[in-house]
Coordinates of C-alpha atoms in Angstrom, one line a residue:
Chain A
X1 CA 85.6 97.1 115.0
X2 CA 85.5 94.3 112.6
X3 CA 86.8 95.4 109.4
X4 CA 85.7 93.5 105.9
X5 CA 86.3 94.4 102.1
X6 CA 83.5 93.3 99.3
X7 CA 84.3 90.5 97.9
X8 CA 84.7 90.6 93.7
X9 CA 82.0 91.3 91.5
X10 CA 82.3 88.2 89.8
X11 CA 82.6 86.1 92.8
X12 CA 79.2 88.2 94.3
X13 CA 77.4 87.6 90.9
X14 CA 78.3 84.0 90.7
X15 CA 76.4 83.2 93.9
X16 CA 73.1 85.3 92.8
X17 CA 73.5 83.7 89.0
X18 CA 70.2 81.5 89.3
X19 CA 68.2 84.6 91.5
X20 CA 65.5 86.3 89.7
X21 CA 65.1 88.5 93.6
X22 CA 67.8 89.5 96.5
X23 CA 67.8 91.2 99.5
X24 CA 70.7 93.2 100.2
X25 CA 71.0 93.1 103.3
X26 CA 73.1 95.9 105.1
X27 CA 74.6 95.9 108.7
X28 CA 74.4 99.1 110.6
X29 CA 76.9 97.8 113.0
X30 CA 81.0 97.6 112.5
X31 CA 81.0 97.2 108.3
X32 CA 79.1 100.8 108.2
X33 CA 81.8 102.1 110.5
X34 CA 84.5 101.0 107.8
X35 CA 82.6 101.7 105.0
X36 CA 82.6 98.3 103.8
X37 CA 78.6 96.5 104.4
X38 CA 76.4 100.1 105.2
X39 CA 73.4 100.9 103.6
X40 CA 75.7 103.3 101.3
X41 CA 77.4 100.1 100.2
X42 CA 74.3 98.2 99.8
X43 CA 72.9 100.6 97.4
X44 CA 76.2 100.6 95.5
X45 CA 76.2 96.8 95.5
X46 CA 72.2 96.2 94.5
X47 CA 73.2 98.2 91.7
X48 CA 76.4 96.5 90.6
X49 CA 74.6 93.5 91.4
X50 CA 71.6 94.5 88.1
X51 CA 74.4 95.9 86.0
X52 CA 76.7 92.6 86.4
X53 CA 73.3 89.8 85.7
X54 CA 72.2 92.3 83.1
X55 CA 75.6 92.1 81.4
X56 CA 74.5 88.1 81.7
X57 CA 71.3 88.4 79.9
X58 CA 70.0 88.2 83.3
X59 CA 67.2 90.1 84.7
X60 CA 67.5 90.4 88.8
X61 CA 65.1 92.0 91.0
X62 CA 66.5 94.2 94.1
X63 CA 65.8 94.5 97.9
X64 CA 67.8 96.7 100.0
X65 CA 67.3 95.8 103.6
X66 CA 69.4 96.7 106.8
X67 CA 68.8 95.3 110.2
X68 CA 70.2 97.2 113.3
X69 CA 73.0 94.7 113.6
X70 CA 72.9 91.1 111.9
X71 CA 74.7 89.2 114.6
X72 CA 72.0 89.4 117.8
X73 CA 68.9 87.1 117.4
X74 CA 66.3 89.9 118.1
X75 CA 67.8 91.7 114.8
X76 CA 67.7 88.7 112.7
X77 CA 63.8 88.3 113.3
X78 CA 63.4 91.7 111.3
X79 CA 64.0 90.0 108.1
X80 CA 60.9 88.7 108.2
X81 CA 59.8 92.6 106.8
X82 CA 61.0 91.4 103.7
X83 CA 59.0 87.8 103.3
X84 CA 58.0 86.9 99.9
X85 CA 60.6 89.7 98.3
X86 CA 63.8 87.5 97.9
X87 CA 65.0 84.1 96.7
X88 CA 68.2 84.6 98.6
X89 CA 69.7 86.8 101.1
X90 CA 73.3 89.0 99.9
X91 CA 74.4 89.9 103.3
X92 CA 77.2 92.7 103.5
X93 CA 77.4 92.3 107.3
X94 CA 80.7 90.5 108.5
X95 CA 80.5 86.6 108.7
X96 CA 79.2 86.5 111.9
X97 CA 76.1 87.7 110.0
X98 CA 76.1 85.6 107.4
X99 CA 76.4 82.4 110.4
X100 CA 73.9 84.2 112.6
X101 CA 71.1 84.6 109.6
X102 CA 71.8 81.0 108.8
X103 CA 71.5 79.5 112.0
X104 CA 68.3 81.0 112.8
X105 CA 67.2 81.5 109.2
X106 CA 66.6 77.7 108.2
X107 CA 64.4 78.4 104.5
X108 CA 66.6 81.1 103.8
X109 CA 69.7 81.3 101.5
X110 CA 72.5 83.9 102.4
X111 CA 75.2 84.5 100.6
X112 CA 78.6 86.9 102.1
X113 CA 79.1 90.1 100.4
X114 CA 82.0 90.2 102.8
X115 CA 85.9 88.9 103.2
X116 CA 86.0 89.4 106.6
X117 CA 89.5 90.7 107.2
X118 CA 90.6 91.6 110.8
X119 CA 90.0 93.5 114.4
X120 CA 90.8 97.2 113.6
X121 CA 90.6 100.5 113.6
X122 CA 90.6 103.8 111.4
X123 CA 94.3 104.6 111.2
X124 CA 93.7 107.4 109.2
X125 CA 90.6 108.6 106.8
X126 CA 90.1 105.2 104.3
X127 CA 93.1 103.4 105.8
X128 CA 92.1 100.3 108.8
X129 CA 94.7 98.3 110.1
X130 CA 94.8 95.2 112.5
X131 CA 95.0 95.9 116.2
X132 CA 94.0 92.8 117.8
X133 CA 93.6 88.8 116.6
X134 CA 90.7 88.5 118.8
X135 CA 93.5 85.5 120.7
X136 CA 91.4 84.6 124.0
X137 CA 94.6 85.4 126.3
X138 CA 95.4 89.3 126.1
X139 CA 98.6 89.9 127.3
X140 CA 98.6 94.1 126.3
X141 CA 99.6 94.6 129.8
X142 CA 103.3 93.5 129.2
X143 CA 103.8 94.9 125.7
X144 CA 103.1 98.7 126.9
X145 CA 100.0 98.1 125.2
X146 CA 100.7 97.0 121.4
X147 CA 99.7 93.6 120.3
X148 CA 102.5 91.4 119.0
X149 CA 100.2 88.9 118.4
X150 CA 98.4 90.7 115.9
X151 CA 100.6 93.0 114.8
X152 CA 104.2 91.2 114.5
X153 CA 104.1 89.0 111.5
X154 CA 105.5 86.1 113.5
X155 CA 103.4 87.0 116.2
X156 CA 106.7 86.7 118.4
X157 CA 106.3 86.7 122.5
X158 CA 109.7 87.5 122.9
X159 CA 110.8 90.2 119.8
X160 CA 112.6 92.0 117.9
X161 CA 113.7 89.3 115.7
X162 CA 116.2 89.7 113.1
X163 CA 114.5 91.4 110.5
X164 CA 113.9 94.5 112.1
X165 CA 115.7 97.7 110.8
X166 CA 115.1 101.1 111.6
X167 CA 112.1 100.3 113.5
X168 CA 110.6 98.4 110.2
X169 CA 109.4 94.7 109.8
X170 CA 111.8 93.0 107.4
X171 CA 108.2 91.7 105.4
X172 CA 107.4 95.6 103.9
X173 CA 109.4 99.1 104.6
X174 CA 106.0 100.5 105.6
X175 CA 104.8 97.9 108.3
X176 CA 106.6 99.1 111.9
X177 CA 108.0 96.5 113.7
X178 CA 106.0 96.0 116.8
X179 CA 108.7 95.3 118.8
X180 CA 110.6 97.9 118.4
X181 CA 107.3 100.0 119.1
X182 CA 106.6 98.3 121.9
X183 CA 110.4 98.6 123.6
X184 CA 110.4 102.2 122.9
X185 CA 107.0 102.7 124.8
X186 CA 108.2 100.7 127.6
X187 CA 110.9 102.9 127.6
X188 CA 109.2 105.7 127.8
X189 CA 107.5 104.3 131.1
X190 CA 110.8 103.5 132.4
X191 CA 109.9 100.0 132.2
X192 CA 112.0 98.7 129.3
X193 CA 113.4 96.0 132.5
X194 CA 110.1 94.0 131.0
X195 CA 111.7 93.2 127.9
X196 CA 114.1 91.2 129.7
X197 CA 111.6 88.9 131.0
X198 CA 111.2 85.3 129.0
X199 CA 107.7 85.4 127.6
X200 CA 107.1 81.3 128.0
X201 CA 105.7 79.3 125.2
X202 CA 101.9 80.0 124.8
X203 CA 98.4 77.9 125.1
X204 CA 96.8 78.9 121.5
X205 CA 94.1 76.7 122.8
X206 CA 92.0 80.2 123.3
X207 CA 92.8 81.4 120.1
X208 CA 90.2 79.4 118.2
X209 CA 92.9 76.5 118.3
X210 CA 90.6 74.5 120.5
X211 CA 87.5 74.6 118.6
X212 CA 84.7 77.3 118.1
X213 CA 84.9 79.3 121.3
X214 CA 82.1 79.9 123.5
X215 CA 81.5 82.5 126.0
X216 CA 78.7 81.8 128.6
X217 CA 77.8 84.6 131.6
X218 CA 75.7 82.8 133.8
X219 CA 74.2 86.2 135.6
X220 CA 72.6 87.3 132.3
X221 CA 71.3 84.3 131.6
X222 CA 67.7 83.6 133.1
Chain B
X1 CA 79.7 99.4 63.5
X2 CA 78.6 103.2 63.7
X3 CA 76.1 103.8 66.6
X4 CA 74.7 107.2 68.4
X5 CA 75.8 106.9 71.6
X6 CA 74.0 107.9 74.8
X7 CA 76.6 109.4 77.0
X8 CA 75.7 111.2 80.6
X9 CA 77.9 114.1 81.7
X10 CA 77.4 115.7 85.1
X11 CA 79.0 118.3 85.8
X12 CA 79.5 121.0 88.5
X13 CA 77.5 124.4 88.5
X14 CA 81.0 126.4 87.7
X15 CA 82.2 124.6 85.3
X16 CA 79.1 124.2 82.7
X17 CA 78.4 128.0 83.2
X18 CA 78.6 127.9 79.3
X19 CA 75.4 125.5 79.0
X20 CA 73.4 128.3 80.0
X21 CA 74.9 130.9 77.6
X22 CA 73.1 132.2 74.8
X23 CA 70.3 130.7 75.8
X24 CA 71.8 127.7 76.1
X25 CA 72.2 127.4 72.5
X26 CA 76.2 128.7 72.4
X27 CA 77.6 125.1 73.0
X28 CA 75.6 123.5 70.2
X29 CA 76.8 126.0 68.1
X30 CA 80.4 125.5 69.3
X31 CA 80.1 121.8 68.2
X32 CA 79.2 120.1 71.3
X33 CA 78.3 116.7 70.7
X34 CA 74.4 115.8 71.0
X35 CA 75.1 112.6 72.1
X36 CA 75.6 114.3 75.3
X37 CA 73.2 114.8 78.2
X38 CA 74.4 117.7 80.6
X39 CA 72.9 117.2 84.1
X40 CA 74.3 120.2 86.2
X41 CA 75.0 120.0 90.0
X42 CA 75.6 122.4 92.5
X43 CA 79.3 120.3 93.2
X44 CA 80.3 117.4 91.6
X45 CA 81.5 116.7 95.6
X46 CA 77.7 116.0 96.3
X47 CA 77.9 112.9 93.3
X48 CA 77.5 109.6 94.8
X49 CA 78.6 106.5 92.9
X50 CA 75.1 104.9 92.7
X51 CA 74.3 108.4 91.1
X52 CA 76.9 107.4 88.5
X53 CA 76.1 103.4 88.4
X54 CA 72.6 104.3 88.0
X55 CA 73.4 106.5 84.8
X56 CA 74.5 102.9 83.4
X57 CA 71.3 101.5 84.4
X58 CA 69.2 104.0 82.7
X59 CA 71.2 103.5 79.3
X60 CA 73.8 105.5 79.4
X61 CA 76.7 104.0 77.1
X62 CA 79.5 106.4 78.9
X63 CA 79.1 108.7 81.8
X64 CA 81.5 111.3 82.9
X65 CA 82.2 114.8 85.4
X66 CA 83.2 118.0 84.9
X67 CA 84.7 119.7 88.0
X68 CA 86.5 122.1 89.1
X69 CA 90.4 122.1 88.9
X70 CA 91.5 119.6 91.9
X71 CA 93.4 122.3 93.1
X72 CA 91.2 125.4 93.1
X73 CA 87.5 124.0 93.6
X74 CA 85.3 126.4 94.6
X75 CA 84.1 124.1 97.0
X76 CA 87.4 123.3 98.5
X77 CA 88.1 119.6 98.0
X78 CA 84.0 118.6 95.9
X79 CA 86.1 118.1 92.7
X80 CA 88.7 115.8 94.3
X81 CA 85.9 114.2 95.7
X82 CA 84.2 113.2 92.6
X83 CA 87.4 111.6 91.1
X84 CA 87.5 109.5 94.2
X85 CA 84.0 108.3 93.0
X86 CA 84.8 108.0 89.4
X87 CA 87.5 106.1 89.9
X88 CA 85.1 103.8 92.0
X89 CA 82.8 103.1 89.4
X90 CA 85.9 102.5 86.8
X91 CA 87.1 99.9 89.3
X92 CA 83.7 98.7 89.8
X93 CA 82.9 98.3 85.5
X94 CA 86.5 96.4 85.3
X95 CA 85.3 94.3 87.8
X96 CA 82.1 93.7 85.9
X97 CA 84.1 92.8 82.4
X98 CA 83.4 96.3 81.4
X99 CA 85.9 99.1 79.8
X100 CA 86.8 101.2 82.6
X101 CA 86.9 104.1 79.9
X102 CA 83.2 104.0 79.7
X103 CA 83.6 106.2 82.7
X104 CA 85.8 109.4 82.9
X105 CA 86.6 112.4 85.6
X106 CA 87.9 116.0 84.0
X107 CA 89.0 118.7 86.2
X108 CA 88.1 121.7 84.2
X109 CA 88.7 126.0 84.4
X110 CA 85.7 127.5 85.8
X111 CA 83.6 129.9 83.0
X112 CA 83.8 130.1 79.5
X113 CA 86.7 127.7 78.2
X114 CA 87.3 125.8 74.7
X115 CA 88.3 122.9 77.0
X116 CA 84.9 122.0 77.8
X117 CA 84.0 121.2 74.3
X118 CA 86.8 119.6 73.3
X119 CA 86.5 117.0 76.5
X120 CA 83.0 116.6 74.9
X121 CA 84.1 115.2 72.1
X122 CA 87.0 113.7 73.2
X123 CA 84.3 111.6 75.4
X124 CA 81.4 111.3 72.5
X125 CA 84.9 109.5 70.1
X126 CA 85.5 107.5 73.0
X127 CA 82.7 105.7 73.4
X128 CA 81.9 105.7 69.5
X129 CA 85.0 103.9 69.6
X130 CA 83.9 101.7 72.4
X131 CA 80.4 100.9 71.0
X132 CA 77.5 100.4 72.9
X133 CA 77.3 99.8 76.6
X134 CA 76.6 96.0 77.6
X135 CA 74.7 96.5 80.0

């Protein structure tokens, strides 16, 4: 999923300063899954959102919305529900929300509730870390099936480096050091041989290094 | 500057068991502050933090919970729970420019106990101290 974190109050009440109404706008898709942009966090933020303006001297008047998902086209048209009830739009969906409501939404002003951090999952109950980087040119096959792309902080094709001890990355003593993960999984396969082979320098241009990237499938398209 | 606060305390079912004694009159009689409004729930687990934030928004200068020891909850882990939440919504009022003490979680013995009072007014100084909310 994609995983986010609300932004600072102050940052979030420093968009809406000028507002007298918002929509809060929840996603029901990935930031409810990690608790970040659901309509539980909506609520919370509508009313952090009143406290924070009325600790201003500011009155604000608050809408809490949630659309299905905010980044497919059919979604976005649900907005229109709320017509009349908001002089700008507080979306806690990811960014791709916030882009797809502004692309489509021309008269309307949305603001991100959101840092959008990574590609993740649950690790544990409250605790998301990064699996993938989202890098156009997956390569999971060869690494036994962890991502040293998103998950070595060089992003190394051809690790360990140096700074791995005990199986740790020399940046923190609780981040693992992918490589060593992924050697002792290939191990484990009896294929630890693949760690011999020369990863050779990469094309980033599929990692977003070539411009916005575009996916077209031309048998659902009609 | 002297003021009567407003201060919100919810607190769990087992733990306030003395708000109901005597008629309810025993803990005014013990010297529980006034300034306090006792809202009891079945588990101070079921608290939500917009159940807590909107306290703030209805005028409350402090707000705080009464639960069950974190350790022996009669609903297993509902205590521990609330804290979680509390400390959510002291995070939240820093964030805002707001004394995180405005907010506070107690885990308390069950029944009858002179601990209860004296978190009252532990809670009603407090926020005498603190003055009134800003919000």
């Amino acid at each position: 999923m994609i995983v986010a974190e609300r932004k600072p109050m102050a940052e979030i009440i420093g968009m809406v300063k000028d507002c007298k109404k918002v929509l809060v706008l929840a996603c029901r898709g990935c930031v409810t899954v990690c608790s970040a942009g659901g309509e539980r966090e909506a609520e919370i933020l509508s009313s952090l959102i009143r406290l924070g303006m009325k600790k201003e001297g500011k009155s604000v008047e608050t809408t809490i919305g949630s659309l299905v998902r905010q980044c497919d086209r059919e979604y976005i048209d649900e907005i229109d529900q709320w017509k009349g009830q908001y002089d700008a739009v507080v979306s806690t969906a990811c960014g791709v929300g916030v882009n797809f409501i502004s692309n489509l939404r021309k008269d309307t002003m949305v603001y991100p509730a959101l840092n959008t951090t990574f590609f993740g999952g649950s690790s544990e109950q409250g605790e998301w870390t990064e699996q993938c980087a989202g890098c156009g040119d997956c390569i999971l096959h060869l690494t036994g099936g962890l991502c040293p792309v998103a998950r070595c902080a060089k992003s190394l094709m051809n690790g360990p480096c140096g700074g791995s001890v005990d199986g740790k990355c020399e940046i923190a003593k609780d981040v693992e050091c992918v490589w060593q993960s992924i050697h002792d999984r290939l191990c484990s396969f009896d294929r630890s041989a693949q760690m011999e082979v020369i990863t050779p320098i990469r094309d980033w241009s599929t990692a977003g290094h070539g411009g916005p990237r575009k996916t077209v499938r031309d048998d659902l398209t009609v | 500057m002297s003021f009567d606060p407003a201060i919100t305390l919810f607190s769990c079912h087992y733990t306030s068991q003395q708000s109901c004694a005597e008629e309810g009159n025993e803990l005014e009689q013990l010297g529980f502050p006034s300034s306090i409004r006792l809202v009891r729930v079945p588990c101070t687990g079921k608290l939500q933090v917009t159940t807590l934030l909107q306290a703030f928004e209805d005028g409350a200068d402090g707000v705080y919970v009464v639960g069950c020891p974190a350790d022996g909850c009669h609903n297993v882990k509902g205590s521990v729970r609330a804290a979680k939440r509390v400390a959510a919504v002291r995070a939240a009022l820093e964030e805002l420019g707001v004394e995180g003490g405005r907010v506070e979680m107690y885990h308390l013995p069950r029944g009858l106990h002179p601990e209860f009072v004296e978190k009252g007014k532990e809670m009603d100084g407090r926020i005498r101290d603190l003055g009134p909310s800003p919000f």
